[in-house]
Coordinates of C-alpha atoms in Angstrom, one line a residue:
M1 CA 50.8 42.8 -51.4
T2 CA 50.1 46.4 -52.1
A3 CA 50.1 49.3 -49.6
A4 CA 46.4 50.0 -50.1
A5 CA 45.6 46.4 -49.1
E6 CA 47.9 46.5 -46.1
G7 CA 46.6 49.8 -44.7
S8 CA 42.9 49.6 -45.5
P9 CA 40.4 48.0 -43.1
P10 CA 38.9 44.5 -44.0
L11 CA 36.0 44.6 -46.4
R12 CA 32.6 43.7 -45.0
M13 CA 30.9 40.6 -46.4
T14 CA 28.1 41.5 -48.7
R15 CA 24.6 40.1 -48.2
A16 CA 24.7 38.1 -51.4
R17 CA 28.1 36.6 -50.5
R18 CA 26.9 35.7 -47.0
N19 CA 23.7 33.9 -48.4
A20 CA 25.8 32.0 -50.9
L21 CA 28.1 30.8 -48.1
L22 CA 25.2 29.7 -45.9
Q23 CA 23.7 27.8 -48.8
S24 CA 26.9 25.8 -49.3
E25 CA 26.7 22.0 -48.5
P26 CA 29.4 22.0 -45.7
V27 CA 27.7 24.7 -43.7
Q28 CA 24.2 23.1 -44.1
G29 CA 25.5 19.8 -42.9
F30 CA 27.1 21.4 -39.9
A31 CA 23.8 23.2 -39.1
L32 CA 22.0 19.9 -38.9
I33 CA 24.1 18.9 -35.8
S34 CA 22.2 20.9 -33.3
P35 CA 22.0 20.2 -29.6
T36 CA 18.5 18.8 -30.0
F37 CA 19.8 16.4 -32.6
L38 CA 22.6 15.3 -30.4
Y39 CA 20.3 14.7 -27.4
A40 CA 18.0 12.6 -29.6
L41 CA 20.9 10.6 -30.9
I42 CA 22.2 10.0 -27.4
L43 CA 18.7 8.9 -26.2
L44 CA 18.5 6.5 -29.1
V45 CA 21.9 5.0 -28.8
L46 CA 22.2 4.8 -25.0
P47 CA 19.5 2.1 -24.4
I48 CA 21.1 0.0 -27.2
L49 CA 24.5 0.2 -25.6
V50 CA 23.0 -0.6 -22.2
V51 CA 21.3 -3.7 -23.6
I52 CA 24.5 -4.8 -25.3
A53 CA 26.6 -4.3 -22.1
H54 CA 24.0 -6.2 -20.0
S55 CA 24.0 -9.1 -22.5
F56 CA 27.8 -9.2 -22.5
W57 CA 27.9 -9.1 -18.7
T58 CA 25.3 -11.9 -18.4
Q59 CA 27.0 -14.2 -20.9
H60 CA 30.5 -13.8 -19.5
Y61 CA 30.2 -13.0 -15.8
L62 CA 26.7 -14.3 -14.6
T63 CA 25.3 -17.8 -14.6
I64 CA 21.5 -18.0 -14.6
D65 CA 20.1 -21.4 -13.6
R66 CA 17.0 -21.9 -15.6
T67 CA 16.3 -25.4 -14.3
F68 CA 12.6 -25.9 -13.3
T69 CA 12.4 -26.6 -9.6
L70 CA 10.0 -26.3 -6.7
E71 CA 12.7 -26.0 -4.1
N72 CA 11.9 -22.4 -3.3
Y73 CA 8.3 -23.3 -2.6
R74 CA 9.4 -26.1 -0.3
I75 CA 11.6 -23.6 1.6
A76 CA 8.7 -21.1 1.7
L77 CA 6.4 -23.7 3.3
T78 CA 8.7 -25.7 5.5
E79 CA 11.4 -23.3 6.8
P80 CA 10.4 -22.3 10.4
I81 CA 11.3 -18.7 10.0
Y82 CA 9.0 -18.1 6.9
R83 CA 6.3 -20.3 8.3
D84 CA 6.2 -18.4 11.6
L85 CA 6.3 -15.0 9.7
L86 CA 3.3 -16.2 7.5
W87 CA 1.3 -17.3 10.5
R88 CA 2.1 -14.1 12.4
S89 CA 1.0 -12.1 9.3
L90 CA -2.3 -14.0 9.1
Y91 CA -2.9 -13.5 12.8
I92 CA -2.3 -9.8 12.7
S93 CA -4.4 -9.4 9.5
L94 CA -7.4 -11.3 11.0
T95 CA -7.1 -9.4 14.3
V96 CA -6.9 -6.1 12.5
S97 CA -9.9 -7.0 10.4
L98 CA -11.9 -8.0 13.4
F99 CA -11.0 -4.9 15.5
T100 CA -11.6 -2.6 12.5
V101 CA -15.0 -4.0 11.7
V102 CA -16.1 -4.0 15.4
L103 CA -15.0 -0.3 15.8
A104 CA -16.3 0.8 12.4
Y105 CA -19.8 -0.7 12.6
P106 CA -21.1 1.5 15.5
I107 CA -19.8 4.6 13.7
A108 CA -21.4 3.6 10.4
Y109 CA -24.6 2.7 12.2
F110 CA -24.8 6.0 14.0
I111 CA -24.2 8.0 10.8
S112 CA -26.8 6.0 8.9
F113 CA -29.6 5.8 11.4
H114 CA -29.0 9.0 13.4
G115 CA -26.9 11.2 11.2
G116 CA -30.0 12.9 9.7
R117 CA -29.2 15.7 7.3
H118 CA -25.6 15.8 8.6
K119 CA -24.5 12.5 7.1
S120 CA -22.3 14.1 4.5
L121 CA -20.6 16.2 7.1
W122 CA -19.9 13.1 9.3
L123 CA -18.4 11.2 6.3
F124 CA -16.3 14.3 5.5
L125 CA -14.9 14.4 9.0
I126 CA -14.1 10.7 9.0
T127 CA -12.0 11.1 5.8
I128 CA -10.1 14.2 7.0
P129 CA -7.3 12.2 8.7
F130 CA -6.7 10.2 5.5
W131 CA -5.7 13.3 3.6
T132 CA -2.3 13.1 5.2
S133 CA 0.4 10.7 4.2
Y134 CA 0.1 7.1 5.3
L135 CA 3.7 7.3 6.5
L136 CA 3.0 10.4 8.5
R137 CA 0.1 8.6 10.3
V138 CA 2.4 5.6 11.1
M139 CA 5.0 7.9 12.5
S140 CA 2.4 9.7 14.6
W141 CA 1.5 6.4 16.3
K142 CA 5.2 5.8 16.9
V143 CA 5.3 9.1 18.8
I144 CA 2.1 8.2 20.7
L145 CA 3.3 4.7 21.7
G146 CA 6.9 5.6 22.3
Y147 CA 8.8 5.4 25.5
N148 CA 8.4 9.1 26.1
G149 CA 5.3 9.3 24.0
V150 CA 1.9 10.8 24.6
L151 CA 0.4 7.6 26.1
N152 CA 3.2 6.9 28.5
S153 CA 3.2 10.5 29.6
G154 CA -0.6 10.5 30.1
L155 CA -0.5 7.2 32.2
M156 CA 2.3 8.6 34.3
G157 CA 0.4 11.8 34.8
L158 CA -2.7 9.9 36.0
G159 CA -0.6 7.9 38.4
I160 CA -1.4 4.5 36.7
I161 CA 2.3 3.7 36.1
D162 CA 5.4 4.9 37.8
E163 CA 7.8 4.8 34.8
P164 CA 7.4 4.7 31.0
S165 CA 6.4 1.3 29.7
T166 CA 8.4 -0.4 26.9
A167 CA 5.6 -2.8 26.0
L168 CA 3.6 -0.3 23.9
L169 CA 5.9 -0.1 20.9
Y170 CA 8.0 -2.5 18.8
N171 CA 5.7 -5.5 19.0
S172 CA 2.6 -7.1 17.3
S173 CA 0.2 -5.0 19.4
A174 CA 1.7 -1.8 18.1
V175 CA 1.3 -3.1 14.5
I176 CA -2.3 -4.0 15.2
I177 CA -3.2 -0.6 16.7
T178 CA -1.6 1.3 13.9
L179 CA -3.1 -0.8 11.1
T180 CA -6.6 -0.6 12.8
H181 CA -6.5 3.2 12.7
A182 CA -5.0 3.3 9.2
W183 CA -7.8 1.2 7.7
A184 CA -10.7 2.4 9.8
A185 CA -12.3 4.6 7.1
F186 CA -12.0 1.9 4.5
A187 CA -14.2 -0.3 6.8
I188 CA -16.7 2.5 7.8
L189 CA -17.6 3.4 4.2
P190 CA -18.8 0.0 2.9
I191 CA -20.7 -0.7 6.1
F192 CA -22.4 2.7 5.9
V193 CA -23.4 2.0 2.2
S194 CA -24.8 -1.3 3.2
L195 CA -26.7 0.1 6.2
E196 CA -28.2 2.8 3.9
K197 CA -29.8 0.1 1.8
V198 CA -31.6 -1.5 4.8
D199 CA -35.3 -0.9 4.5
R200 CA -36.4 1.1 7.5
T201 CA -39.9 -0.3 7.3
L202 CA -38.6 -3.8 8.1
V203 CA -37.0 -2.5 11.3
E204 CA -40.3 -0.8 12.2
A205 CA -42.2 -4.0 11.5
A206 CA -39.9 -6.0 13.8
T207 CA -40.5 -3.4 16.5
D208 CA -44.3 -3.6 16.0
L209 CA -44.2 -7.4 16.3
G210 CA -42.6 -7.2 19.7
D211 CA -38.8 -7.3 19.0
G212 CA -36.7 -5.1 21.2
P213 CA -33.9 -2.9 19.8
L214 CA -31.3 -5.6 20.3
R215 CA -33.3 -8.4 18.9
S216 CA -34.4 -6.3 16.0
F217 CA -30.8 -5.4 15.3
L218 CA -29.7 -9.0 15.4
R219 CA -32.5 -10.4 13.3
V220 CA -33.0 -7.5 10.7
T221 CA -30.3 -4.9 10.6
L222 CA -27.2 -7.0 11.0
P223 CA -28.1 -9.7 8.5
L224 CA -29.1 -7.2 5.9
S225 CA -25.9 -5.3 6.4
A226 CA -23.7 -8.4 6.2
P227 CA -22.5 -7.7 2.6
G228 CA -21.0 -4.4 3.9
V229 CA -19.4 -6.3 6.8
I230 CA -17.9 -8.9 4.4
S231 CA -16.6 -6.2 2.1
A232 CA -15.1 -4.2 5.0
A233 CA -13.4 -7.4 6.4
L234 CA -11.9 -8.3 3.0
I235 CA -10.8 -4.7 2.2
V236 CA -8.9 -4.6 5.5
M237 CA -7.6 -8.2 5.7
I238 CA -6.1 -8.6 2.2
P239 CA -3.8 -5.5 2.1
T240 CA -2.7 -5.8 5.8
V241 CA -1.1 -9.2 5.1
G242 CA 1.3 -7.5 2.6
D243 CA 2.0 -4.4 4.7
Y244 CA 5.7 -4.0 5.4
V245 CA 6.0 -0.3 6.2
T246 CA 4.1 -0.4 9.5
P247 CA 5.9 -3.5 10.9
K248 CA 9.2 -2.0 9.9
L249 CA 8.5 1.3 11.7
V250 CA 6.5 0.2 14.8
G251 CA 6.8 -3.6 14.9
G252 CA 10.4 -4.2 15.8
K253 CA 11.7 -7.8 15.9
D254 CA 8.4 -9.1 17.4
G255 CA 6.3 -7.4 14.7
V256 CA 8.0 -8.4 11.6
M257 CA 5.6 -9.8 8.9
I258 CA 6.0 -11.9 5.8
A259 CA 6.2 -8.8 3.6
N260 CA 9.4 -7.7 5.3
A261 CA 10.9 -11.1 4.4
I262 CA 9.8 -10.8 0.8
Q263 CA 11.2 -7.3 0.6
A264 CA 14.5 -8.5 2.0
Q265 CA 14.8 -11.3 -0.6
F266 CA 14.2 -8.8 -3.4
G267 CA 16.6 -6.3 -1.8
K268 CA 19.6 -7.1 0.3
A269 CA 19.5 -10.9 -0.2
S270 CA 19.1 -10.6 -4.0
N271 CA 17.3 -14.0 -4.0
W272 CA 14.4 -13.2 -6.4
P273 CA 13.3 -16.8 -6.9
L274 CA 12.7 -17.3 -3.2
G275 CA 11.1 -13.9 -2.9
A276 CA 8.7 -14.7 -5.8
A277 CA 7.9 -18.1 -4.2
L278 CA 7.1 -16.4 -0.9
S279 CA 4.9 -13.9 -2.7
V280 CA 2.9 -16.5 -4.6
T281 CA 2.5 -18.7 -1.5
T282 CA 1.2 -15.7 0.5
M283 CA -1.2 -14.7 -2.2
V284 CA -2.6 -18.2 -2.5
I285 CA -3.0 -18.6 1.3
V286 CA -4.7 -15.1 1.6
T287 CA -7.1 -16.1 -1.2
L288 CA -8.1 -19.3 0.6
M289 CA -8.4 -17.4 3.8
A290 CA -10.6 -14.7 2.2
G291 CA -12.9 -17.4 0.8
A292 CA -13.1 -19.1 4.1
T293 CA -14.0 -15.8 5.8
V294 CA -16.8 -15.2 3.4
L295 CA -18.2 -18.7 4.0
V296 CA -18.0 -18.3 7.8
I297 CA -19.8 -14.9 7.7
R298 CA -22.5 -16.3 5.5
A299 CA -23.0 -19.3 7.7
L300 CA -23.3 -17.0 10.7
Q301 CA -25.8 -15.0 8.7
R302 CA -28.0 -18.0 8.1
L303 CA -27.8 -19.0 11.7
A304 CA -29.0 -15.6 12.8
R305 CA -32.1 -16.0 10.7

């Protein structure tokens, strides 16, 4: 090595030489392996590896019984615990539907017949509480009905009770109260729509023919608004049977419903066949109950005429 080469600084790479180096095949191949390419490769290969691992685990460590059986349906229909939970759920659902319709009908009637030009405002005010989370409304009722809650404090302040009552929370009554408030707006709106379709001239004609307000209501307004009542009852009844959040938070052991048992089978118990059987059984019974409710209301409507 010469002295000039040893003492002189390294030569800079010319532009032509740098371009030639970048166009070489090894460098181009390395440039293709970018972070985006690696991420795409991982996203493509990872699901395949998961499927292969799951298949290997299933074949070697799990045994799936694919034998056709109705044993789970027999358990769902005959076991006392599931039968009692189902009947309790149906009772709570029907009670909530009845209370909700009874409370919603006067409100809808007032807005429809006496709301005047403020009907939209009334409907707006009714929907305001439902802008908040459903879970938040349930927790609010838990605070109201609690041992040191608003209701107990108010009753003690009025001198009605001497000490807080434990009968307000963690039972079926707490579930019914909470669900009635939670589904009130869903009952008011269909009844209001049905009342808006009632021909006011028919009400006036009944009054002119000698009917009083009550008789006119029973013979004209109520039968004509029956479709809204049926819709409100079904809208409330069907979802409340499958509600498990409200019973879990305010029901306690006396307010547990069939949905809580189904959730437990799909969760901690890991007994999916029994959970599916409970779900299908509940769905069929609710369908039959909904059909029977429609027939009963229509029969009452015919009798009212």
